[in-house]
Amino acid sequence: MGTYFEEEREHSRWDSGQAMLHRDAVKDKKDESREKGNEGYSVRNSYGTLRYLKRDKKKREYREGFVMEAFEAPGTPLHTDKEKHLDRSTMKRVRRVGKQTLYASETPFENQALFLDMAGSKRSKKLINYLKEQLHANGHETIRDTFGFLDQEPERMELETMKEGQKEALSPEAVQADRKASLEERADTYGKRMDTLNSRLHRKEAKERQLRTELQFMLEERGREQARENEAKRVQNEQEPSQNAKGKRQKDIFRQKYQNFEDNMADTGSESGIEEEPEPKTEI
């Protein structure tokens, strides 16, 4: 337990001011080229960003979803540019969980940018559970640097262990066996430690709720935009037949007017009795 306290003296990244989450407009020209058309679809802190990328059919991009990329921040591992930023043209499938599919473009996977296809799911809770799984299964460093508060298992496990062993540790037999610490001192130590763990866990849960809210906001915004796009397509499809029919009617009217005009000209020449003069004969 003493070692644990020593480790906690260093401020955790997830609990630092640099880890504060916010939605931010595109400011960097380099980022602007990557995020063009995706303004407002990102949540970030000083360690990384999680953006919602729309598909671009002109570029043959048929997947859309969340991409997580790393920033160069103090204390974080050095990344190559391909590890930091996702190259959508070289995405490779690296893991599949149900209908959610993970893609990446560089190795080692633990440090690289990743893309999560959200075409089949629009729930932020599923995405958060997926990020948690990557932390536990792969120890993904970019996720840990950016959203380390999602790793709540250490606090939960230690709290459960302390609750189970509290009665045994505070029993008269345990106190008699170890006379260095009184019952009150033992109870005080356990109480402080549990308060510390509960406080850390509550802060992590609060940050998780904030992240879930931000992700849901992005998904709902994208949903509304898709609804507007679908409505515009529906109106366009409804207008095209009527516009084609209107154009056809206009052509028919023009043809009819032109035909009537020719008929009138022919009738006018016949009624006036005008005859063409014969060409004069030339005598040789």
PDB file of C-alpha atoms in Angstrom:
ATOM      1  CA  MET A   1       0.000   0.000   0.000  1.00  0.00           C
ATOM      2  CA  GLY A   2       2.925   2.307   0.692  1.00  0.00           C
ATOM      3  CA  THR A   3       4.105   1.961  -2.883  1.00  0.00           C
ATOM      4  CA  TYR A   4       0.610   2.850  -4.102  1.00  0.00           C
ATOM      5  CA  PHE A   5       0.720   6.095  -2.098  1.00  0.00           C
ATOM      6  CA  GLU A   6       4.135   6.918  -3.546  1.00  0.00           C
ATOM      7  CA  GLU A   7       2.756   6.527  -7.067  1.00  0.00           C
ATOM      8  CA  GLU A   8      -0.182   8.802  -6.311  1.00  0.00           C
ATOM      9  CA  ARG A   9       2.088  11.704  -5.410  1.00  0.00           C
ATOM     10  CA  GLU A  10       2.523  12.285  -9.111  1.00  0.00           C
ATOM     11  CA  HIS A  11      -0.537  14.008 -10.517  1.00  0.00           C
ATOM     12  CA  SER A  12      -2.392  11.608 -12.831  1.00  0.00           C
ATOM     13  CA  ARG A  13      -2.769  12.818 -16.396  1.00  0.00           C
ATOM     14  CA  TRP A  14      -6.508  12.205 -16.451  1.00  0.00           C
ATOM     15  CA  ASP A  15      -6.882  14.397 -13.342  1.00  0.00           C
ATOM     16  CA  SER A  16      -4.721  17.290 -14.548  1.00  0.00           C
ATOM     17  CA  GLY A  17      -5.826  20.594 -16.007  1.00  0.00           C
ATOM     18  CA  GLN A  18      -4.383  19.544 -19.373  1.00  0.00           C
ATOM     19  CA  ALA A  19      -6.857  16.652 -19.509  1.00  0.00           C
ATOM     20  CA  MET A  20      -9.921  18.922 -19.367  1.00  0.00           C
ATOM     21  CA  LEU A  21     -12.253  18.041 -22.236  1.00  0.00           C
ATOM     22  CA  HIS A  22     -13.672  20.660 -24.558  1.00  0.00           C
ATOM     23  CA  ARG A  23     -15.147  21.075 -27.995  1.00  0.00           C
ATOM     24  CA  ASP A  24     -13.025  23.406 -30.038  1.00  0.00           C
ATOM     25  CA  ALA A  25     -13.218  25.093 -33.429  1.00  0.00           C
ATOM     26  CA  VAL A  26     -10.496  24.330 -35.949  1.00  0.00           C
ATOM     27  CA  LYS A  27      -7.645  26.808 -35.595  1.00  0.00           C
ATOM     28  CA  ASP A  28      -4.581  25.098 -37.006  1.00  0.00           C
ATOM     29  CA  LYS A  29      -4.354  25.228 -40.818  1.00  0.00           C
ATOM     30  CA  LYS A  30      -2.913  21.713 -40.814  1.00  0.00           C
ATOM     31  CA  ASP A  31      -5.841  20.481 -38.768  1.00  0.00           C
ATOM     32  CA  GLU A  32      -8.243  22.490 -40.926  1.00  0.00           C
ATOM     33  CA  SER A  33      -7.302  20.480 -44.011  1.00  0.00           C
ATOM     34  CA  ARG A  34      -8.014  17.246 -42.127  1.00  0.00           C
ATOM     35  CA  GLU A  35     -11.156  18.488 -40.412  1.00  0.00           C
ATOM     36  CA  LYS A  36     -12.731  20.388 -43.289  1.00  0.00           C
ATOM     37  CA  GLY A  37     -16.435  19.673 -43.149  1.00  0.00           C
ATOM     38  CA  ASN A  38     -16.158  18.249 -39.613  1.00  0.00           C
ATOM     39  CA  GLU A  39     -16.093  21.444 -37.528  1.00  0.00           C
ATOM     40  CA  GLY A  40     -17.928  20.953 -34.253  1.00  0.00           C
ATOM     41  CA  TYR A  41     -17.492  17.187 -34.422  1.00  0.00           C
ATOM     42  CA  SER A  42     -14.564  16.892 -32.005  1.00  0.00           C
ATOM     43  CA  VAL A  43     -13.749  16.680 -28.323  1.00  0.00           C
ATOM     44  CA  ARG A  44     -10.154  17.151 -27.233  1.00  0.00           C
ATOM     45  CA  ASN A  45      -7.669  17.937 -24.491  1.00  0.00           C
ATOM     46  CA  SER A  46      -3.923  18.582 -24.429  1.00  0.00           C
ATOM     47  CA  TYR A  47      -3.095  14.920 -25.053  1.00  0.00           C
ATOM     48  CA  GLY A  48      -5.307  13.995 -27.989  1.00  0.00           C
ATOM     49  CA  THR A  49      -8.565  14.398 -29.851  1.00  0.00           C
ATOM     50  CA  LEU A  50     -11.598  12.294 -30.689  1.00  0.00           C
ATOM     51  CA  ARG A  51     -13.344  13.466 -33.873  1.00  0.00           C
ATOM     52  CA  TYR A  52     -16.340  12.294 -35.841  1.00  0.00           C
ATOM     53  CA  LEU A  53     -15.391  11.940 -39.500  1.00  0.00           C
ATOM     54  CA  LYS A  54     -18.051  12.015 -42.184  1.00  0.00           C
ATOM     55  CA  ARG A  55     -17.575   9.882 -45.260  1.00  0.00           C
ATOM     56  CA  ASP A  56     -16.636  11.483 -48.550  1.00  0.00           C
ATOM     57  CA  LYS A  57     -17.871   9.417 -51.477  1.00  0.00           C
ATOM     58  CA  LYS A  58     -15.848  11.512 -53.916  1.00  0.00           C
ATOM     59  CA  LYS A  59     -12.719  10.221 -52.182  1.00  0.00           C
ATOM     60  CA  ARG A  60     -14.175   6.704 -52.061  1.00  0.00           C
ATOM     61  CA  GLU A  61     -14.603   6.877 -48.284  1.00  0.00           C
ATOM     62  CA  TYR A  62     -17.550   4.673 -47.386  1.00  0.00           C
ATOM     63  CA  ARG A  63     -17.023   4.490 -43.628  1.00  0.00           C
ATOM     64  CA  GLU A  64     -17.726   7.170 -41.077  1.00  0.00           C
ATOM     65  CA  GLY A  65     -17.152   7.200 -37.372  1.00  0.00           C
ATOM     66  CA  PHE A  66     -14.795   8.325 -34.634  1.00  0.00           C
ATOM     67  CA  VAL A  67     -11.068   8.769 -35.094  1.00  0.00           C
ATOM     68  CA  MET A  68      -8.720   9.138 -32.130  1.00  0.00           C
ATOM     69  CA  GLU A  69      -5.410  10.886 -32.712  1.00  0.00           C
ATOM     70  CA  ALA A  70      -2.508  11.845 -30.436  1.00  0.00           C
ATOM     71  CA  PHE A  71      -0.879  15.182 -29.706  1.00  0.00           C
ATOM     72  CA  GLU A  72       2.728  15.684 -28.693  1.00  0.00           C
ATOM     73  CA  ALA A  73       2.405  16.455 -24.999  1.00  0.00           C
ATOM     74  CA  PRO A  74       4.926  16.488 -22.121  1.00  0.00           C
ATOM     75  CA  GLY A  75       5.450  13.002 -20.758  1.00  0.00           C
ATOM     76  CA  THR A  76       3.683  11.177 -23.567  1.00  0.00           C
ATOM     77  CA  PRO A  77       5.466   8.625 -25.785  1.00  0.00           C
ATOM     78  CA  LEU A  78       6.984   9.889 -29.009  1.00  0.00           C
ATOM     79  CA  HIS A  79       4.835   9.089 -32.031  1.00  0.00           C
ATOM     80  CA  THR A  80       5.536   9.003 -35.711  1.00  0.00           C
ATOM     81  CA  ASP A  81       3.219  11.141 -37.802  1.00  0.00           C
ATOM     82  CA  LYS A  82       1.444   7.997 -39.004  1.00  0.00           C
ATOM     83  CA  GLU A  83       0.988   6.873 -35.415  1.00  0.00           C
ATOM     84  CA  LYS A  84      -0.409  10.239 -34.365  1.00  0.00           C
ATOM     85  CA  HIS A  85      -2.745  10.894 -37.280  1.00  0.00           C
ATOM     86  CA  LEU A  86      -4.903   8.396 -39.107  1.00  0.00           C
ATOM     87  CA  ASP A  87      -4.360   7.909 -42.817  1.00  0.00           C
ATOM     88  CA  ARG A  88      -7.781   6.868 -44.078  1.00  0.00           C
ATOM     89  CA  SER A  89      -6.353   5.582 -47.359  1.00  0.00           C
ATOM     90  CA  THR A  90      -4.286   2.922 -45.550  1.00  0.00           C
ATOM     91  CA  MET A  91      -6.715   1.866 -42.830  1.00  0.00           C
ATOM     92  CA  LYS A  92      -6.489  -1.793 -41.877  1.00  0.00           C
ATOM     93  CA  ARG A  93      -8.921  -3.751 -39.758  1.00  0.00           C
ATOM     94  CA  VAL A  94      -7.244  -4.789 -36.508  1.00  0.00           C
ATOM     95  CA  ARG A  95     -10.081  -5.843 -34.240  1.00  0.00           C
ATOM     96  CA  ARG A  96     -13.772  -6.602 -34.446  1.00  0.00           C
ATOM     97  CA  VAL A  97     -16.277  -6.430 -31.596  1.00  0.00           C
ATOM     98  CA  GLY A  98     -19.823  -7.168 -32.678  1.00  0.00           C
ATOM     99  CA  LYS A  99     -20.873  -4.596 -35.261  1.00  0.00           C
ATOM    100  CA  GLN A 100     -18.212  -2.131 -34.154  1.00  0.00           C
ATOM    101  CA  THR A 101     -15.019  -2.408 -36.154  1.00  0.00           C
ATOM    102  CA  LEU A 102     -11.654  -0.912 -35.334  1.00  0.00           C
ATOM    103  CA  TYR A 103      -9.229   0.272 -38.015  1.00  0.00           C
ATOM    104  CA  ALA A 104      -5.680   1.570 -37.800  1.00  0.00           C
ATOM    105  CA  SER A 105      -2.925   2.538 -40.205  1.00  0.00           C
ATOM    106  CA  GLU A 106       0.343   2.003 -38.356  1.00  0.00           C
ATOM    107  CA  THR A 107       1.991  -0.243 -35.749  1.00  0.00           C
ATOM    108  CA  PRO A 108       2.550  -0.739 -32.853  1.00  0.00           C
ATOM    109  CA  PHE A 109      -1.144  -0.638 -32.154  1.00  0.00           C
ATOM    110  CA  GLU A 110      -0.712   0.430 -28.528  1.00  0.00           C
ATOM    111  CA  ASN A 111       0.435   3.923 -29.561  1.00  0.00           C
ATOM    112  CA  GLN A 112      -1.235   4.639 -32.863  1.00  0.00           C
ATOM    113  CA  ALA A 113      -4.241   6.560 -34.041  1.00  0.00           C
ATOM    114  CA  LEU A 114      -7.360   4.478 -34.520  1.00  0.00           C
ATOM    115  CA  PHE A 115     -10.689   4.677 -36.300  1.00  0.00           C
ATOM    116  CA  LEU A 116     -13.924   3.178 -35.010  1.00  0.00           C
ATOM    117  CA  ASP A 117     -16.581   2.534 -37.632  1.00  0.00           C
ATOM    118  CA  MET A 118     -19.893   3.797 -36.226  1.00  0.00           C
ATOM    119  CA  ALA A 119     -22.027   3.117 -39.288  1.00  0.00           C
ATOM    120  CA  GLY A 120     -24.031   0.448 -37.485  1.00  0.00           C
ATOM    121  CA  SER A 121     -24.283   2.109 -34.080  1.00  0.00           C
ATOM    122  CA  LYS A 122     -25.078   5.593 -32.830  1.00  0.00           C
ATOM    123  CA  ARG A 123     -24.807   5.158 -29.063  1.00  0.00           C
ATOM    124  CA  SER A 124     -22.043   6.830 -27.110  1.00  0.00           C
ATOM    125  CA  LYS A 125     -22.262   4.222 -24.336  1.00  0.00           C
ATOM    126  CA  LYS A 126     -21.128   1.504 -26.734  1.00  0.00           C
ATOM    127  CA  LEU A 127     -18.176   3.583 -27.849  1.00  0.00           C
ATOM    128  CA  ILE A 128     -17.087   4.280 -24.266  1.00  0.00           C
ATOM    129  CA  ASN A 129     -17.297   0.589 -23.399  1.00  0.00           C
ATOM    130  CA  TYR A 130     -15.186  -0.121 -26.452  1.00  0.00           C
ATOM    131  CA  LEU A 131     -12.510   2.385 -25.378  1.00  0.00           C
ATOM    132  CA  LYS A 132     -12.475   0.790 -21.934  1.00  0.00           C
ATOM    133  CA  GLU A 133     -11.937  -2.603 -23.507  1.00  0.00           C
ATOM    134  CA  GLN A 134      -8.974  -1.281 -25.482  1.00  0.00           C
ATOM    135  CA  LEU A 135      -7.446   0.066 -22.270  1.00  0.00           C
ATOM    136  CA  HIS A 136      -7.821  -3.254 -20.483  1.00  0.00           C
ATOM    137  CA  ALA A 137      -7.000  -5.603 -23.360  1.00  0.00           C
ATOM    138  CA  ASN A 138      -4.223  -3.677 -25.109  1.00  0.00           C
ATOM    139  CA  GLY A 139      -3.156  -0.942 -22.706  1.00  0.00           C
ATOM    140  CA  HIS A 140      -3.632   1.531 -25.552  1.00  0.00           C
ATOM    141  CA  GLU A 141      -1.353   4.444 -24.646  1.00  0.00           C
ATOM    142  CA  THR A 142      -3.113   7.121 -26.719  1.00  0.00           C
ATOM    143  CA  ILE A 143      -6.443   6.329 -25.067  1.00  0.00           C
ATOM    144  CA  ARG A 144      -4.757   6.244 -21.649  1.00  0.00           C
ATOM    145  CA  ASP A 145      -3.139   9.645 -22.203  1.00  0.00           C
ATOM    146  CA  THR A 146      -6.336  11.238 -23.457  1.00  0.00           C
ATOM    147  CA  PHE A 147      -9.103   9.457 -21.551  1.00  0.00           C
ATOM    148  CA  GLY A 148      -7.311   7.654 -18.720  1.00  0.00           C
ATOM    149  CA  PHE A 149     -10.281   8.248 -16.415  1.00  0.00           C
ATOM    150  CA  LEU A 150     -12.091   5.467 -18.264  1.00  0.00           C
ATOM    151  CA  ASP A 151      -9.802   2.980 -16.502  1.00  0.00           C
ATOM    152  CA  GLN A 152     -11.710   2.626 -13.229  1.00  0.00           C
ATOM    153  CA  GLU A 153     -10.941  -1.000 -12.457  1.00  0.00           C
ATOM    154  CA  PRO A 154      -7.944  -0.391 -10.112  1.00  0.00           C
ATOM    155  CA  GLU A 155     -10.050   1.695  -7.712  1.00  0.00           C
ATOM    156  CA  ARG A 156     -13.025  -0.643  -7.876  1.00  0.00           C
ATOM    157  CA  MET A 157     -10.924  -3.746  -7.257  1.00  0.00           C
ATOM    158  CA  GLU A 158      -9.011  -2.218  -4.344  1.00  0.00           C
ATOM    159  CA  LEU A 159     -12.219  -0.933  -2.755  1.00  0.00           C
ATOM    160  CA  GLU A 160     -13.783  -4.383  -3.040  1.00  0.00           C
ATOM    161  CA  THR A 161     -10.674  -6.000  -1.557  1.00  0.00           C
ATOM    162  CA  MET A 162     -10.613  -3.541   1.343  1.00  0.00           C
ATOM    163  CA  LYS A 163     -14.297  -4.067   2.090  1.00  0.00           C
ATOM    164  CA  GLU A 164     -13.817  -7.833   2.143  1.00  0.00           C
ATOM    165  CA  GLY A 165     -10.700  -7.691   4.310  1.00  0.00           C
ATOM    166  CA  GLN A 166     -11.763  -4.854   6.590  1.00  0.00           C
ATOM    167  CA  LYS A 167     -13.474  -7.022   9.184  1.00  0.00           C
ATOM    168  CA  GLU A 168     -10.565  -9.435   9.319  1.00  0.00           C
ATOM    169  CA  ALA A 169      -7.967  -6.665   9.536  1.00  0.00           C
ATOM    170  CA  LEU A 170      -9.840  -4.879  12.320  1.00  0.00           C
ATOM    171  CA  SER A 171     -10.607  -7.982  14.367  1.00  0.00           C
ATOM    172  CA  PRO A 172      -9.188  -8.184  17.934  1.00  0.00           C
ATOM    173  CA  GLU A 173      -7.091 -11.166  16.891  1.00  0.00           C
ATOM    174  CA  ALA A 174      -5.373  -9.128  14.144  1.00  0.00           C
ATOM    175  CA  VAL A 175      -4.741  -6.255  16.548  1.00  0.00           C
ATOM    176  CA  GLN A 176      -3.205  -8.576  19.142  1.00  0.00           C
ATOM    177  CA  ALA A 177      -1.017 -10.198  16.500  1.00  0.00           C
ATOM    178  CA  ASP A 178       0.319  -6.787  15.434  1.00  0.00           C
ATOM    179  CA  ARG A 179       0.684  -4.544  18.500  1.00  0.00           C
ATOM    180  CA  LYS A 180       2.367  -1.767  16.474  1.00  0.00           C
ATOM    181  CA  ALA A 181      -0.991  -0.317  15.407  1.00  0.00           C
ATOM    182  CA  SER A 182      -4.044   0.095  17.609  1.00  0.00           C
ATOM    183  CA  LEU A 183      -7.585  -0.665  16.469  1.00  0.00           C
ATOM    184  CA  GLU A 184      -8.293   3.069  16.082  1.00  0.00           C
ATOM    185  CA  GLU A 185      -5.170   3.598  14.000  1.00  0.00           C
ATOM    186  CA  ARG A 186      -6.040   0.693  11.743  1.00  0.00           C
ATOM    187  CA  ALA A 187      -9.615   1.930  11.293  1.00  0.00           C
ATOM    188  CA  ASP A 188      -8.357   5.440  10.548  1.00  0.00           C
ATOM    189  CA  THR A 189      -5.897   4.154   7.932  1.00  0.00           C
ATOM    190  CA  TYR A 190      -8.562   2.077   6.224  1.00  0.00           C
ATOM    191  CA  GLY A 191     -11.061   4.928   6.326  1.00  0.00           C
ATOM    192  CA  LYS A 192      -8.662   7.443   4.757  1.00  0.00           C
ATOM    193  CA  ARG A 193      -7.632   5.022   2.053  1.00  0.00           C
ATOM    194  CA  MET A 194     -11.238   4.198   1.155  1.00  0.00           C
ATOM    195  CA  ASP A 195     -12.105   7.909   1.086  1.00  0.00           C
ATOM    196  CA  THR A 196      -9.198   8.505  -1.316  1.00  0.00           C
ATOM    197  CA  LEU A 197     -10.286   5.684  -3.593  1.00  0.00           C
ATOM    198  CA  ASN A 198     -13.935   6.768  -3.556  1.00  0.00           C
ATOM    199  CA  SER A 199     -12.936  10.345  -4.368  1.00  0.00           C
ATOM    200  CA  ARG A 200     -10.791   9.228  -7.307  1.00  0.00           C
ATOM    201  CA  LEU A 201     -13.535   6.938  -8.566  1.00  0.00           C
ATOM    202  CA  HIS A 202     -16.188   9.663  -8.362  1.00  0.00           C
ATOM    203  CA  ARG A 203     -13.978  12.078 -10.315  1.00  0.00           C
ATOM    204  CA  LYS A 204     -13.370   9.451 -12.985  1.00  0.00           C
ATOM    205  CA  GLU A 205     -17.096   8.692 -13.237  1.00  0.00           C
ATOM    206  CA  ALA A 206     -17.890  12.412 -13.546  1.00  0.00           C
ATOM    207  CA  LYS A 207     -15.390  12.785 -16.406  1.00  0.00           C
ATOM    208  CA  GLU A 208     -16.844   9.705 -18.076  1.00  0.00           C
ATOM    209  CA  ARG A 209     -20.338  11.212 -17.913  1.00  0.00           C
ATOM    210  CA  GLN A 210     -18.987  14.405 -19.479  1.00  0.00           C
ATOM    211  CA  LEU A 211     -17.318  12.446 -22.278  1.00  0.00           C
ATOM    212  CA  ARG A 212     -20.482  10.459 -22.880  1.00  0.00           C
ATOM    213  CA  THR A 213     -22.465  13.705 -23.124  1.00  0.00           C
ATOM    214  CA  GLU A 214     -19.974  15.170 -25.604  1.00  0.00           C
ATOM    215  CA  LEU A 215     -20.002  12.034 -27.765  1.00  0.00           C
ATOM    216  CA  GLN A 216     -23.787  11.872 -27.735  1.00  0.00           C
ATOM    217  CA  PHE A 217     -23.890  15.530 -28.777  1.00  0.00           C
ATOM    218  CA  MET A 218     -21.689  14.747 -31.793  1.00  0.00           C
ATOM    219  CA  LEU A 219     -23.776  11.725 -32.743  1.00  0.00           C
ATOM    220  CA  GLU A 220     -27.040  13.668 -32.458  1.00  0.00           C
ATOM    221  CA  GLU A 221     -25.615  16.560 -34.482  1.00  0.00           C
ATOM    222  CA  ARG A 222     -24.538  14.123 -37.173  1.00  0.00           C
ATOM    223  CA  GLY A 223     -27.971  12.495 -37.047  1.00  0.00           C
ATOM    224  CA  ARG A 224     -29.691  15.834 -37.571  1.00  0.00           C
ATOM    225  CA  GLU A 225     -27.345  16.651 -40.435  1.00  0.00           C
ATOM    226  CA  GLN A 226     -28.045  13.297 -42.056  1.00  0.00           C
ATOM    227  CA  ALA A 227     -31.777  13.947 -41.677  1.00  0.00           C
ATOM    228  CA  ARG A 228     -31.371  17.301 -43.442  1.00  0.00           C
ATOM    229  CA  GLU A 229     -29.325  15.655 -46.209  1.00  0.00           C
ATOM    230  CA  ASN A 230     -31.942  12.908 -46.656  1.00  0.00           C
ATOM    231  CA  GLU A 231     -34.752  15.479 -46.753  1.00  0.00           C
ATOM    232  CA  ALA A 232     -32.908  17.526 -49.382  1.00  0.00           C
ATOM    233  CA  LYS A 233     -32.403  14.389 -51.492  1.00  0.00           C
ATOM    234  CA  ARG A 234     -36.074  13.449 -51.117  1.00  0.00           C
ATOM    235  CA  VAL A 235     -37.213  16.911 -52.229  1.00  0.00           C
ATOM    236  CA  GLN A 236     -34.769  16.812 -55.142  1.00  0.00           C
ATOM    237  CA  ASN A 237     -36.002  13.385 -56.235  1.00  0.00           C
ATOM    238  CA  GLU A 238     -39.608  14.592 -56.069  1.00  0.00           C
ATOM    239  CA  GLN A 239     -38.796  17.708 -58.069  1.00  0.00           C
ATOM    240  CA  GLU A 240     -36.823  15.981 -60.823  1.00  0.00           C
ATOM    241  CA  PRO A 241     -39.841  14.157 -62.401  1.00  0.00           C
ATOM    242  CA  SER A 242     -41.936  17.312 -62.300  1.00  0.00           C
ATOM    243  CA  GLN A 243     -39.076  19.360 -63.750  1.00  0.00           C
ATOM    244  CA  ASN A 244     -38.568  16.787 -66.499  1.00  0.00           C
ATOM    245  CA  ALA A 245     -42.301  16.767 -67.231  1.00  0.00           C
ATOM    246  CA  LYS A 246     -42.353  20.558 -67.279  1.00  0.00           C
ATOM    247  CA  GLY A 247     -39.423  20.643 -69.678  1.00  0.00           C
ATOM    248  CA  LYS A 248     -41.144  18.098 -71.922  1.00  0.00           C
ATOM    249  CA  ARG A 249     -44.346  20.147 -71.931  1.00  0.00           C
ATOM    250  CA  GLN A 250     -42.420  23.291 -72.845  1.00  0.00           C
ATOM    251  CA  LYS A 251     -40.733  21.475 -75.740  1.00  0.00           C
ATOM    252  CA  ASP A 252     -44.095  20.159 -76.958  1.00  0.00           C
ATOM    253  CA  ILE A 253     -45.606  23.648 -76.783  1.00  0.00           C
ATOM    254  CA  PHE A 254     -42.662  25.083 -78.716  1.00  0.00           C
ATOM    255  CA  ARG A 255     -42.951  22.384 -81.384  1.00  0.00           C
ATOM    256  CA  GLN A 256     -46.692  22.996 -81.663  1.00  0.00           C
ATOM    257  CA  LYS A 257     -46.235  26.750 -81.990  1.00  0.00           C
ATOM    258  CA  TYR A 258     -43.543  26.276 -84.599  1.00  0.00           C
ATOM    259  CA  GLN A 259     -45.746  23.873 -86.549  1.00  0.00           C
ATOM    260  CA  ASN A 260     -48.689  26.305 -86.361  1.00  0.00           C
ATOM    261  CA  PHE A 261     -46.433  29.113 -87.548  1.00  0.00           C
ATOM    262  CA  GLU A 262     -45.322  27.087 -90.618  1.00  0.00           C
ATOM    263  CA  ASP A 263     -48.914  26.112 -91.373  1.00  0.00           C
ATOM    264  CA  ASN A 264     -50.017  29.746 -91.149  1.00  0.00           C
ATOM    265  CA  MET A 265     -47.258  30.862 -93.458  1.00  0.00           C
ATOM    266  CA  ALA A 266     -48.213  28.243 -96.027  1.00  0.00           C
ATOM    267  CA  ASP A 267     -51.891  29.169 -95.812  1.00  0.00           C
ATOM    268  CA  THR A 268     -51.129  32.883 -96.163  1.00  0.00           C
ATOM    269  CA  GLY A 269     -49.108  32.392 -99.352  1.00  0.00           C
ATOM    270  CA  SER A 270     -51.882  30.307-100.962  1.00  0.00           C
ATOM    271  CA  GLU A 271     -54.745  32.687-100.125  1.00  0.00           C
ATOM    272  CA  SER A 272     -53.011  35.810-101.491  1.00  0.00           C
ATOM    273  CA  GLY A 273     -52.896  34.323-105.016  1.00  0.00           C
ATOM    274  CA  ILE A 274     -49.246  35.171-105.447  1.00  0.00           C
ATOM    275  CA  GLU A 275     -47.570  33.027-108.013  1.00  0.00           C
ATOM    276  CA  GLU A 276     -43.942  32.770-108.715  1.00  0.00           C
ATOM    277  CA  GLU A 277     -42.888  34.410-112.017  1.00  0.00           C
ATOM    278  CA  PRO A 278     -41.301  32.058-114.485  1.00  0.00           C
ATOM    279  CA  GLU A 279     -37.707  32.620-115.311  1.00  0.00           C
ATOM    280  CA  PRO A 280     -37.225  34.590-118.596  1.00  0.00           C
ATOM    281  CA  LYS A 281     -36.194  32.505-121.565  1.00  0.00           C
ATOM    282  CA  THR A 282     -32.914  33.369-123.144  1.00  0.00           C
ATOM    283  CA  GLU A 283     -32.750  33.269-126.922  1.00  0.00           C
ATOM    284  CA  ILE A 284     -29.526  32.191-128.532  1.00  0.00           C
TER     285      ILE A 284
END
